[in-house]
XYZ file of C-alpha atoms in Angstrom:
585
model
C -47.273 -70.201 9.056
C -47.322 -67.315 11.783
C -47.896 -69.379 14.486
C -44.734 -71.706 13.129
C -42.697 -68.414 13.328
C -44.020 -67.384 16.817
C -42.843 -70.741 18.142
C -39.389 -70.384 16.737
C -38.910 -66.886 18.184
C -40.163 -67.748 21.487
C -37.680 -70.776 21.137
C -34.843 -68.294 20.338
C -35.464 -65.969 23.126
C -35.694 -68.958 25.624
C -32.383 -69.991 24.571
C -30.822 -66.533 24.997
C -32.631 -65.891 28.527
C -31.300 -69.454 29.561
C -27.750 -68.230 28.402
C -28.133 -64.743 29.986
C -29.132 -66.584 33.414
C -26.089 -68.966 33.072
C -23.635 -65.965 32.532
C -25.337 -63.840 35.545
C -24.921 -66.948 37.685
C -21.483 -67.295 37.006
C -20.706 -63.578 37.835
C -22.575 -63.931 40.970
C -20.142 -67.155 41.971
C -17.230 -64.855 41.103
C -16.396 -67.434 38.621
C -14.712 -66.243 35.247
C -17.436 -63.984 33.879
C -18.461 -64.433 30.301
C -17.737 -60.337 29.977
C -15.866 -59.064 26.872
C -13.681 -56.957 29.214
C -12.081 -59.950 30.849
C -9.210 -59.891 28.112
C -5.657 -60.215 28.942
C -5.009 -56.578 28.560
C -8.326 -55.386 29.676
C -10.692 -53.205 27.705
C -14.145 -52.981 26.944
C -16.752 -54.838 25.026
C -16.116 -53.418 21.365
C -19.631 -54.468 20.138
C -23.096 -53.906 21.704
C -24.710 -56.960 23.360
C -26.787 -58.989 20.904
C -27.190 -62.099 19.523
C -25.539 -63.305 16.230
C -24.058 -59.815 15.604
C -21.916 -59.694 12.410
C -18.228 -58.886 12.816
C -17.317 -56.064 10.812
C -13.864 -57.304 9.948
C -14.683 -60.561 8.034
C -17.778 -61.392 6.093
C -16.733 -64.949 6.413
C -16.204 -67.440 9.270
C -13.864 -70.272 9.757
C -16.769 -72.617 10.940
C -19.167 -71.244 8.346
C -21.120 -70.325 11.714
C -21.934 -73.928 12.281
C -23.499 -75.151 15.688
C -21.363 -75.286 18.632
C -21.636 -76.474 22.129
C -23.264 -73.568 24.618
C -22.298 -75.237 27.806
C -20.657 -72.561 30.308
C -17.811 -73.645 32.655
C -18.740 -74.831 36.035
C -19.559 -72.609 38.949
C -16.640 -73.696 40.788
C -13.533 -72.830 38.977
C -10.029 -74.330 39.288
C -8.269 -73.008 42.498
C -5.305 -71.304 40.351
C -5.741 -67.617 40.109
C -3.847 -65.778 37.688
C -2.225 -68.704 35.665
C -2.226 -72.116 34.482
C 1.306 -72.494 33.864
C 1.736 -74.950 37.004
C -0.950 -77.264 36.214
C -2.897 -79.114 39.065
C -2.768 -82.890 39.058
C -6.217 -83.530 39.590
C -9.700 -81.638 39.714
C -12.882 -81.629 38.215
C -13.519 -83.379 34.935
C -14.792 -80.227 33.231
C -11.359 -78.408 34.036
C -9.318 -81.303 32.777
C -8.032 -81.320 28.971
C -7.068 -84.658 27.274
C -3.233 -85.140 27.202
C -3.128 -85.084 23.179
C -5.455 -82.330 22.873
C -3.593 -80.250 25.676
C -0.175 -80.872 24.198
C -1.500 -79.959 20.514
C -2.592 -76.324 22.055
C 0.683 -75.943 23.742
C 2.951 -76.842 20.525
C 0.708 -74.408 18.451
C 1.201 -71.809 20.655
C 4.977 -72.312 20.547
C 5.022 -72.613 16.979
C 3.161 -69.297 16.345
C 5.380 -67.634 18.960
C 8.240 -68.419 16.825
C 7.074 -67.302 13.375
C 4.718 -64.285 14.721
C 5.515 -63.200 18.209
C 3.551 -59.983 18.250
C 0.324 -61.876 17.943
C 0.944 -63.325 21.623
C -1.337 -66.234 21.143
C -2.453 -68.102 24.413
C -3.017 -71.470 24.250
C -5.859 -71.242 26.490
C -7.839 -69.476 23.855
C -7.435 -72.523 21.651
C -8.486 -74.504 24.381
C -11.665 -72.257 24.885
C -12.459 -72.622 21.039
C -11.770 -76.418 21.271
C -14.169 -76.916 23.933
C -17.116 -74.846 22.356
C -16.346 -76.645 18.810
C -15.716 -80.155 19.403
C -15.775 -80.718 23.392
C -12.095 -81.010 23.461
C -12.138 -83.447 20.296
C -14.979 -85.427 21.891
C -13.144 -85.975 25.142
C -9.842 -86.706 23.777
C -10.891 -89.516 21.640
C -8.068 -89.373 19.200
C -5.426 -91.984 18.006
C -1.888 -91.979 18.916
C -1.308 -89.491 16.030
C -3.886 -87.066 17.458
C -6.166 -87.816 14.537
C -10.170 -87.976 15.714
C -11.684 -91.355 15.121
C -14.357 -91.242 13.972
C -13.926 -88.140 12.313
C -16.094 -85.012 13.586
C -18.303 -83.787 10.963
C -20.959 -80.792 11.286
C -24.245 -80.518 9.860
C -24.323 -79.864 6.132
C -24.520 -76.322 5.215
C -27.394 -76.536 3.097
C -29.288 -73.269 3.934
C -31.862 -75.031 5.988
C -31.332 -73.777 9.119
C -27.541 -72.910 8.670
C -25.461 -70.970 6.056
C -25.652 -72.165 2.408
C -22.236 -73.307 1.602
C -22.016 -75.442 -1.702
C -19.325 -78.177 -1.942
C -15.809 -76.836 -2.465
C -13.672 -80.054 -1.627
C -15.377 -82.500 -3.679
C -16.128 -84.222 -0.374
C -12.450 -84.887 0.202
C -12.498 -83.841 3.793
C -16.280 -83.765 4.706
C -17.463 -86.775 2.527
C -20.320 -84.456 1.288
C -20.008 -83.514 -2.533
C -23.122 -81.347 -2.380
C -22.583 -79.164 0.423
C -19.817 -78.254 2.790
C -19.751 -79.219 6.328
C -17.321 -78.097 9.408
C -14.411 -80.643 9.816
C -12.309 -81.836 12.738
C -11.467 -80.900 16.236
C -11.499 -77.083 15.423
C -14.584 -77.223 13.107
C -12.992 -75.633 10.035
C -15.100 -75.648 6.775
C -13.219 -76.792 3.794
C -12.980 -73.896 1.936
C -11.185 -72.319 4.894
C -8.896 -75.251 5.568
C -7.643 -75.163 2.002
C -6.078 -71.785 2.728
C -5.075 -72.157 6.331
C -4.583 -75.677 6.859
C -1.300 -77.031 8.448
C 0.840 -79.878 8.862
C 2.104 -79.638 12.393
C 2.643 -83.275 13.327
C 5.057 -83.784 10.533
C 3.323 -86.632 8.561
C 2.947 -84.857 5.236
C -0.482 -84.204 5.211
C -2.682 -81.282 6.151
C -5.587 -83.094 8.011
C -8.245 -80.996 9.684
C -9.190 -84.263 11.664
C -5.598 -84.142 13.293
C -5.753 -82.288 16.582
C -2.109 -81.007 15.807
C -2.910 -79.705 12.468
C -6.051 -78.153 13.451
C -4.754 -76.351 16.491
C -1.945 -74.630 14.569
C -4.145 -73.783 11.559
C -6.578 -72.006 14.549
C -3.824 -70.454 15.990
C -2.482 -68.904 12.610
C -6.160 -68.099 11.696
C -6.769 -66.088 14.788
C -3.427 -64.317 14.299
C -4.449 -62.954 11.007
C -4.839 -59.623 10.026
C -1.884 -58.315 12.464
C -3.959 -59.231 15.438
C -2.262 -59.057 18.792
C -4.193 -61.305 21.299
C -3.232 -59.667 24.223
C -5.341 -56.835 23.493
C -8.927 -57.440 24.289
C -10.424 -55.680 21.152
C -8.076 -57.867 18.984
C -9.060 -61.075 20.718
C -12.621 -60.247 20.292
C -12.086 -59.786 16.691
C -10.522 -62.891 16.572
C -13.080 -65.059 18.085
C -15.927 -63.413 15.999
C -13.991 -64.171 12.827
C -14.216 -67.972 13.743
C -18.040 -67.911 14.296
C -19.946 -64.335 13.749
C -22.008 -64.617 16.769
C -21.860 -62.716 20.248
C -23.109 -65.532 22.055
C -20.209 -67.636 20.865
C -17.938 -64.814 21.797
C -19.176 -64.918 25.263
C -19.106 -68.597 25.497
C -15.408 -68.770 24.373
C -14.599 -66.185 26.549
C -16.137 -67.841 29.830
C -14.081 -70.774 28.722
C -10.803 -68.721 28.077
C -11.131 -67.202 31.605
C -12.113 -70.590 33.085
C -8.891 -72.354 31.529
C -6.705 -69.039 32.689
C -7.259 -69.975 36.226
C -6.211 -73.629 35.723
C -6.566 -76.468 34.232
C -4.912 -80.355 34.458
C -3.998 -83.118 31.961
C -6.226 -86.246 31.903
C -5.876 -89.467 29.842
C -7.082 -89.046 26.169
C -10.536 -90.482 25.724
C -11.698 -89.616 29.436
C -12.923 -86.096 29.017
C -16.557 -85.116 29.358
C -18.711 -83.995 26.173
C -20.783 -80.953 26.314
C -24.494 -81.715 25.931
C -26.105 -78.324 24.692
C -25.820 -77.404 21.014
C -26.444 -74.070 19.765
C -29.661 -73.130 17.836
C -28.655 -71.444 14.723
C -30.726 -68.655 12.970
C -31.938 -70.314 9.505
C -30.793 -68.802 6.446
C -33.446 -69.027 3.837
C -32.308 -71.445 0.640
C -32.989 -70.866 -2.910
C -36.794 -70.771 -3.572
C -37.970 -73.434 -6.154
C -41.357 -71.126 -6.506
C -40.839 -67.781 -7.101
C -43.600 -65.401 -6.020
C -44.629 -63.173 -2.933
C -43.446 -63.665 0.079
C -45.962 -64.589 2.790
C -43.580 -63.700 5.654
C -45.814 -61.353 7.902
C -42.757 -58.935 8.437
C -39.046 -58.344 8.025
C -36.393 -59.243 10.688
C -32.592 -58.019 10.888
C -30.400 -60.413 9.305
C -27.560 -61.853 11.300
C -25.330 -62.300 8.429
C -25.472 -58.681 7.129
C -23.401 -55.920 8.668
C -25.474 -53.032 9.730
C -28.647 -55.027 10.178
C -30.271 -54.535 7.238
C -33.681 -56.162 7.159
C -34.594 -59.347 5.150
C -37.584 -61.646 4.780
C -37.826 -64.060 7.468
C -37.301 -67.804 7.480
C -39.124 -69.487 4.535
C -38.943 -73.108 2.943
C -38.294 -74.213 -0.843
C -41.583 -74.341 -2.249
C -43.892 -72.543 0.029
C -44.154 -69.430 -2.534
C -41.683 -67.220 -1.099
C -38.771 -65.761 -2.847
C -34.934 -65.904 -1.505
C -32.866 -62.924 -1.133
C -30.144 -62.428 -3.798
C -26.924 -63.944 -2.526
C -24.360 -61.338 -1.035
C -21.366 -60.996 -3.585
C -18.412 -62.063 -1.820
C -15.910 -59.314 -0.325
C -12.584 -59.075 -1.619
C -9.894 -59.513 1.297
C -6.314 -60.895 1.456
C -5.982 -64.560 1.768
C -3.411 -66.056 4.342
C -1.054 -66.305 1.531
C -1.138 -62.721 0.925
C -1.181 -61.782 4.549
C 2.271 -60.588 5.873
C 2.965 -62.763 9.107
C 6.683 -62.510 10.111
C 10.025 -60.939 9.411
C 13.218 -63.077 10.026
C 17.065 -62.888 9.442
C 17.785 -64.504 6.034
C 21.249 -65.578 7.129
C 23.187 -62.174 7.613
C 26.765 -62.996 9.169
C 28.899 -60.877 11.290
C 29.003 -57.178 9.994
C 32.366 -55.864 10.485
C 34.675 -53.810 8.183
C 37.563 -51.721 8.380
C 37.388 -47.943 8.075
C 36.589 -46.874 4.692
C 36.278 -50.307 3.202
C 33.225 -52.214 2.155
C 31.413 -54.657 4.432
C 31.790 -58.362 3.162
C 28.247 -59.194 4.039
C 24.960 -57.518 3.419
C 21.849 -57.293 5.535
C 19.303 -59.860 4.261
C 15.730 -60.524 5.579
C 12.924 -63.153 4.807
C 9.320 -62.065 4.885
C 6.696 -64.855 5.793
C 2.988 -65.072 5.455
C 0.538 -65.924 7.883
C 0.727 -69.377 6.971
C 4.655 -69.382 7.557
C 5.495 -69.807 3.644
C 8.014 -66.954 1.805
C 6.011 -63.621 0.872
C 7.040 -61.753 -1.958
C 6.525 -57.941 -2.906
C 6.949 -56.847 0.960
C 8.596 -53.440 1.404
C 11.369 -53.608 3.850
C 12.968 -50.360 4.905
C 16.559 -50.537 6.122
C 18.132 -47.632 8.080
C 21.760 -47.204 9.574
C 22.253 -45.649 12.791
C 25.448 -44.463 14.399
C 28.225 -42.011 14.087
C 30.791 -44.128 12.426
C 29.960 -42.526 8.998
C 28.902 -45.544 7.458
C 26.658 -45.592 4.643
C 24.582 -47.739 1.938
C 26.035 -47.708 -1.264
C 25.169 -44.327 -3.011
C 25.816 -42.336 0.122
C 22.489 -43.206 1.706
C 21.589 -43.871 5.237
C 18.105 -44.998 4.662
C 16.794 -47.456 1.649
C 13.700 -49.501 0.778
C 13.687 -52.810 -0.895
C 10.834 -55.191 -1.935
C 11.027 -58.795 -1.146
C 11.290 -61.002 -4.090
C 9.557 -64.451 -4.957
C 11.585 -66.260 -2.469
C 10.605 -63.805 0.296
C 14.043 -62.226 0.854
C 15.074 -58.567 0.729
C 18.903 -57.640 0.462
C 20.020 -53.985 1.321
C 22.482 -52.476 -0.591
C 26.359 -52.914 0.039
C 27.453 -50.926 3.184
C 30.483 -48.926 3.180
C 32.434 -48.227 6.670
C 33.309 -44.668 7.616
C 36.453 -43.360 8.812
C 35.331 -43.591 12.470
C 36.098 -46.763 14.479
C 32.957 -48.035 16.447
C 29.910 -49.740 16.655
C 26.435 -48.943 14.817
C 23.077 -50.690 13.676
C 21.185 -51.460 10.871
C 17.591 -51.487 11.531
C 14.979 -53.725 8.937
C 11.224 -52.857 9.468
C 8.408 -54.214 7.352
C 4.398 -54.140 7.488
C 1.789 -51.680 8.529
C -0.286 -51.502 11.527
C 2.210 -53.545 13.706
C 5.327 -53.371 12.044
C 8.099 -56.399 12.604
C 11.462 -55.099 13.152
C 14.951 -56.802 13.118
C 18.069 -55.185 14.403
C 21.630 -55.950 13.285
C 24.685 -54.916 15.226
C 27.772 -53.796 13.014
C 31.368 -52.815 13.799
C 33.857 -50.368 12.116
C 37.577 -51.215 13.047
C 40.216 -48.935 12.428
C 42.488 -48.970 9.062
C 44.833 -51.875 9.508
C 48.122 -53.207 7.711
C 49.454 -56.651 7.772
C 53.061 -55.193 6.848
C 55.380 -52.419 7.796
C 58.973 -51.838 6.676
C 61.622 -49.343 6.193
C 61.846 -47.894 2.662
C 65.922 -48.007 2.649
C 68.457 -50.117 4.742
C 70.950 -47.133 5.438
C 72.491 -47.453 9.202
C 71.228 -45.141 11.534
C 73.933 -43.671 13.609
C 74.409 -40.411 15.746
C 76.926 -39.024 18.165
C 76.121 -38.652 21.697
C 74.095 -35.316 22.396
C 73.612 -35.127 18.460
C 70.635 -35.819 16.276
C 70.205 -38.545 13.610
C 71.096 -37.238 10.301
C 69.199 -39.468 8.404
C 65.195 -39.714 8.689
C 63.252 -43.151 9.480
C 60.695 -43.768 6.695
C 58.453 -46.705 6.546
C 55.634 -47.718 4.306
C 52.566 -49.950 5.516
C 50.320 -52.414 3.324
C 47.451 -54.502 3.631
C 47.010 -57.490 1.441
C 49.910 -56.096 -0.461
C 48.248 -52.818 -0.933
C 49.103 -49.307 0.372
C 47.638 -48.977 3.888
C 46.505 -45.376 3.910
C 45.228 -43.846 7.293
C 46.896 -46.507 9.469
C 47.756 -45.529 13.017
C 51.248 -46.466 13.971
C 53.022 -46.292 17.310
C 56.527 -45.739 17.833
C 58.611 -46.891 20.868
C 62.193 -46.927 21.997
C 62.858 -50.300 23.576
C 65.539 -52.265 25.221
C 64.666 -55.583 23.368
C 63.191 -56.421 19.813
C 60.291 -57.663 21.689
C 59.437 -54.376 23.252
C 59.076 -56.023 26.620
C 60.893 -53.090 28.404
C 60.621 -49.687 27.628
C 63.722 -47.644 27.481
C 64.553 -44.788 29.588
C 67.906 -43.838 28.049
C 69.252 -43.666 24.542
C 67.435 -42.204 21.347
C 64.378 -40.150 22.013
C 61.895 -37.818 20.083
C 60.728 -34.475 21.395
C 57.272 -33.356 22.185
C 55.746 -30.037 21.272
C 57.403 -28.618 24.172
C 60.772 -29.828 23.483
C 61.007 -32.594 26.083
C 62.134 -35.936 25.610
C 59.570 -38.465 24.857
C 60.260 -42.166 23.873
C 56.806 -43.111 22.584
C 54.558 -41.804 19.849
C 51.094 -42.583 19.364
C 49.777 -40.048 16.866
C 51.554 -41.141 13.882
C 49.375 -42.126 10.614
C 50.296 -43.378 7.211
C 49.534 -41.177 4.235
C 47.491 -42.020 1.313
C 50.532 -43.955 -0.173
C 51.047 -46.006 3.028
C 54.060 -44.053 3.768
C 55.158 -42.637 7.217
C 58.159 -40.390 7.751
C 59.037 -40.155 11.418
C 59.854 -37.113 13.442
C 63.479 -36.166 13.893
C 65.272 -38.535 16.419
C 67.670 -37.399 19.148
C 70.834 -39.113 21.134
C 71.532 -38.195 24.805
C 74.842 -38.916 26.100
C 74.361 -42.663 26.423
C 76.467 -44.699 24.104
C 75.395 -47.955 22.643
C 73.022 -49.872 20.269
C 69.210 -49.284 20.814
C 65.890 -50.430 19.425
C 62.943 -48.454 17.821
C 59.851 -50.675 17.604
C 56.746 -49.612 14.887
C 53.596 -51.196 15.476
C 50.455 -50.864 13.428
C 46.684 -51.436 13.790
C 46.453 -54.878 12.332
C 49.637 -56.409 14.460
C 52.162 -55.481 11.661
C 55.657 -54.402 13.387
C 59.047 -53.463 12.626
C 62.261 -53.159 14.486
C 64.585 -50.685 13.689
C 68.392 -50.531 15.133
C 69.659 -47.194 16.243
C 73.322 -46.728 17.173
C 75.061 -43.881 19.316
C 78.692 -43.850 19.227
C 81.545 -41.034 19.335
C 82.708 -40.376 15.750
C 86.530 -41.709 15.501
C 89.441 -39.440 15.547
C 91.041 -38.796 12.071
C 95.009 -38.032 11.399
C 96.266 -34.712 9.749
C 96.823 -34.531 6.339
C 100.562 -35.545 5.301
C 100.961 -37.768 8.213
C 100.783 -41.497 8.690
C 99.254 -43.255 11.744
C 102.774 -43.970 13.160
C 103.618 -40.199 13.361
C 100.719 -39.477 15.014
C 101.010 -42.280 17.602
C 102.060 -41.276 20.992
C 105.758 -42.052 21.379
C 107.301 -43.955 24.280
C 109.550 -41.390 26.660
C 113.126 -42.654 27.152
C 114.274 -42.779 30.473
C 117.887 -41.771 31.148
C 120.290 -44.063 32.608
C 121.173 -43.515 36.153
């Protein structure tokens, strides 16, 4: 038995040495090195080097830590430094990605960018994981819908050299009703697929054997827990959540860097399949013969954070006892994880000063799967100097989303100052999601303005008009208070020409002015104009009043000399001038 264990240890050490040598060769050739610091945003290795080091973020893994391909990228990398946005038409077979597989990765990137833009998922990361997990779905052997044929299954996770995961799907996905197996191009175990499965190709099914469904599920899974994959540490955590092994992380990182430098599309079914599978560390299964362990010494367990020692490998019936199963760690499911914040149909935000806004700000919270998420706290804040506030006189309010994922802010009431302001909605912790809405307060308006009487307005040259001009402004048949009114003396009713003669107002210095712009209606919508004076020009003149909102009225002003009146006791004939008689010659 001891000899058997020594052989296994030598075999593991040899595998590690070969992988290390390959990585060193890549670095020496200036190929994309398999270092943890080569992330898009830089940063160092968040974990110490070592084999099968457990991630401290998750106790589980998307693949159940199933075997994967350990082949590293070629020493000669695609000659496209910096970016693979412009794909070369030809190149080595290793650099090529089958057309359907590549399309699925890019579609997943675009979809996630819409629902969770702060994650910044690169399709090259999906390509790297797809290469390691399934050799790009066995070289692109998929049908017209993107479904692998035959389906791709990992070994039974029966605790014999692999994790022990008893059946969770009744064999629906993996055909195994006893133990689970990793399934499909991205090698999800059924229990993980049950939470993260997607229908990305619109066929009404969430199929782990379909590359489009699997790629989108992988993208959402990698973005969980508010990760920003442009940050090296977050990217490493995401990959380790997929398979909890630092060797796996280094391998994925190498292919990620390789694909970032360039790749190209090849026909489906023509890709190369990796040849070197990983050698998983065995996990002991349940013992059928309880008794003292014959294992010579304990070793660190790869599936326990902190490296606590557990008994070495054993087989059922060899007289050993198995460790007690580790209780599952409670963590939010994808359905409970906050994913994105979106506009829930809020229309234009416009209102007249002092009035309530017709529309209210509403947002929609979605979970990591893109479904509506309830019980999310959303904080709404008004920013600006218009005096606008939420109902109750508050500038900041917090509302929780309902079962449909929506949260609606209280009614907004416009302030008295016209201008623009913003309403900001913020939700989530760690990397909060933010939406900003622009809003406008317009000056108070009137749709009608009219005189309150019909008296003729007449003045003699050089005199003032005896009767004051009083008008009332209304809006939707209600008194329009605080409406700005402009008064202008004009030559014509349309106000096309200003008048430089005739009636006038006086400014503070007593000088004639024929336009006033500082007039405002009172609380009842009423406005009494200042005194109006006549100069020495006789005639009929026009006074035009206009309001915010476009209402207007034209008032006639007459300047004429008063008629002469006859003395009392006389008749018009007596006061009329008499003809002078001319004496005859």
